[in-house]
Amino acid sequence: MSSLTVKRVIVWVVSLILGFLTALGVITIGFALLPHLVLPPIFTPVSSEAISIERYGTIYFITTMGPLALLYLVWLDAFMGTKILPD
């Protein structure tokens, strides 16, 4: 494999991992902290516990993670010069 192919594989793997971690953080931490940080006088939930992927839904999680991973892919492609996206 050429060095460009290795760089492309690295960009895809890193972007998918970062997309997964960002979506997981937004779902588990964001939903638990948002009502307390942004809307405390207006909206006070009965229980503000973290939401799991199973409760959020697997398909919803994938459709949340996908655009985030593509966002990371675009920037990693630009910085690493892998030319995954056409110029």
Tab-separated table of C-alpha atoms in Angstrom:
chain	number	residue	atom	x	y	z
A	1	MET	CA	0.000	0.000	0.000
A	2	SER	CA	1.164	3.463	-0.760
A	3	SER	CA	1.654	6.112	1.902
A	4	LEU	CA	-1.364	8.034	0.590
A	5	THR	CA	-3.599	4.988	1.115
A	6	VAL	CA	-2.311	4.585	4.662
A	7	LYS	CA	-3.002	8.260	5.347
A	8	ARG	CA	-6.524	7.908	3.945
A	9	VAL	CA	-7.242	4.903	6.169
A	10	ILE	CA	-5.937	6.823	9.177
A	11	VAL	CA	-8.158	9.815	8.329
A	12	TRP	CA	-11.251	7.608	8.021
A	13	VAL	CA	-10.551	5.746	11.269
A	14	VAL	CA	-9.775	8.894	13.265
A	15	SER	CA	-12.817	10.739	11.924
A	16	LEU	CA	-15.135	7.831	12.771
A	17	ILE	CA	-13.686	7.573	16.278
A	18	LEU	CA	-13.998	11.321	16.846
A	19	GLY	CA	-17.545	11.311	15.462
A	20	PHE	CA	-18.481	8.443	17.780
A	21	LEU	CA	-16.966	10.127	20.833
A	22	THR	CA	-18.540	13.493	20.036
A	23	ALA	CA	-21.996	11.976	19.522
A	24	LEU	CA	-21.628	9.938	22.697
A	25	GLY	CA	-20.615	13.039	24.635
A	26	VAL	CA	-23.461	15.112	23.265
A	27	ILE	CA	-26.022	12.427	24.021
A	28	THR	CA	-24.872	11.274	27.456
A	29	ILE	CA	-23.371	14.429	28.921
A	30	GLY	CA	-25.160	17.101	26.915
A	31	PHE	CA	-28.690	15.922	27.618
A	32	ALA	CA	-27.930	15.615	31.328
A	33	LEU	CA	-26.279	19.042	31.711
A	34	LEU	CA	-28.213	21.195	29.240
A	35	PRO	CA	-31.294	21.799	31.383
A	36	HIS	CA	-29.159	22.794	34.356
A	37	LEU	CA	-26.763	25.079	32.500
A	38	VAL	CA	-28.974	26.788	29.933
A	39	LEU	CA	-32.584	26.648	31.055
A	40	PRO	CA	-32.767	26.296	34.846
A	41	PRO	CA	-35.565	28.796	35.551
A	42	ILE	CA	-37.706	27.751	32.579
A	43	PHE	CA	-37.305	23.980	32.403
A	44	THR	CA	-36.589	21.801	35.415
A	45	PRO	CA	-36.680	18.096	34.583
A	46	VAL	CA	-37.876	15.546	37.087
A	47	SER	CA	-34.733	13.474	36.627
A	48	SER	CA	-31.735	14.594	34.644
A	49	GLU	CA	-29.780	11.415	34.192
A	50	ALA	CA	-27.526	10.477	31.324
A	51	ILE	CA	-29.165	8.870	28.301
A	52	SER	CA	-27.663	5.667	26.943
A	53	ILE	CA	-27.306	4.754	23.277
A	54	GLU	CA	-29.956	2.045	23.671
A	55	ARG	CA	-32.465	4.502	25.093
A	56	TYR	CA	-31.612	7.158	22.489
A	57	GLY	CA	-31.868	4.601	19.692
A	58	THR	CA	-29.201	2.969	17.558
A	59	ILE	CA	-30.415	4.434	14.264
A	60	TYR	CA	-30.716	7.893	15.801
A	61	PHE	CA	-27.195	7.542	17.201
A	62	ILE	CA	-25.791	6.557	13.807
A	63	THR	CA	-27.551	9.475	12.117
A	64	THR	CA	-26.110	11.771	14.783
A	65	MET	CA	-22.621	10.323	14.530
A	66	GLY	CA	-22.438	10.251	10.707
A	67	PRO	CA	-22.480	13.992	10.002
A	68	LEU	CA	-20.088	14.625	12.877
A	69	ALA	CA	-17.669	12.054	11.485
A	70	LEU	CA	-17.924	13.604	8.012
A	71	LEU	CA	-17.228	17.021	9.499
A	72	TYR	CA	-14.049	15.674	11.065
A	73	LEU	CA	-13.218	13.898	7.786
A	74	VAL	CA	-13.361	17.141	5.799
A	75	TRP	CA	-11.001	18.950	8.148
A	76	LEU	CA	-8.583	16.041	8.523
A	77	ASP	CA	-8.548	15.645	4.740
A	78	ALA	CA	-7.690	19.320	4.336
A	79	PHE	CA	-4.916	19.280	6.932
A	80	MET	CA	-3.347	15.930	6.004
A	81	GLY	CA	-3.647	16.400	2.240
A	82	THR	CA	-5.091	12.962	1.542
A	83	LYS	CA	-7.254	14.226	-1.377
A	84	ILE	CA	-10.276	12.131	-0.411
A	85	LEU	CA	-12.478	15.034	-1.490
A	86	PRO	CA	-11.827	16.546	-4.910
A	87	ASP	CA	-10.267	19.995	-4.980
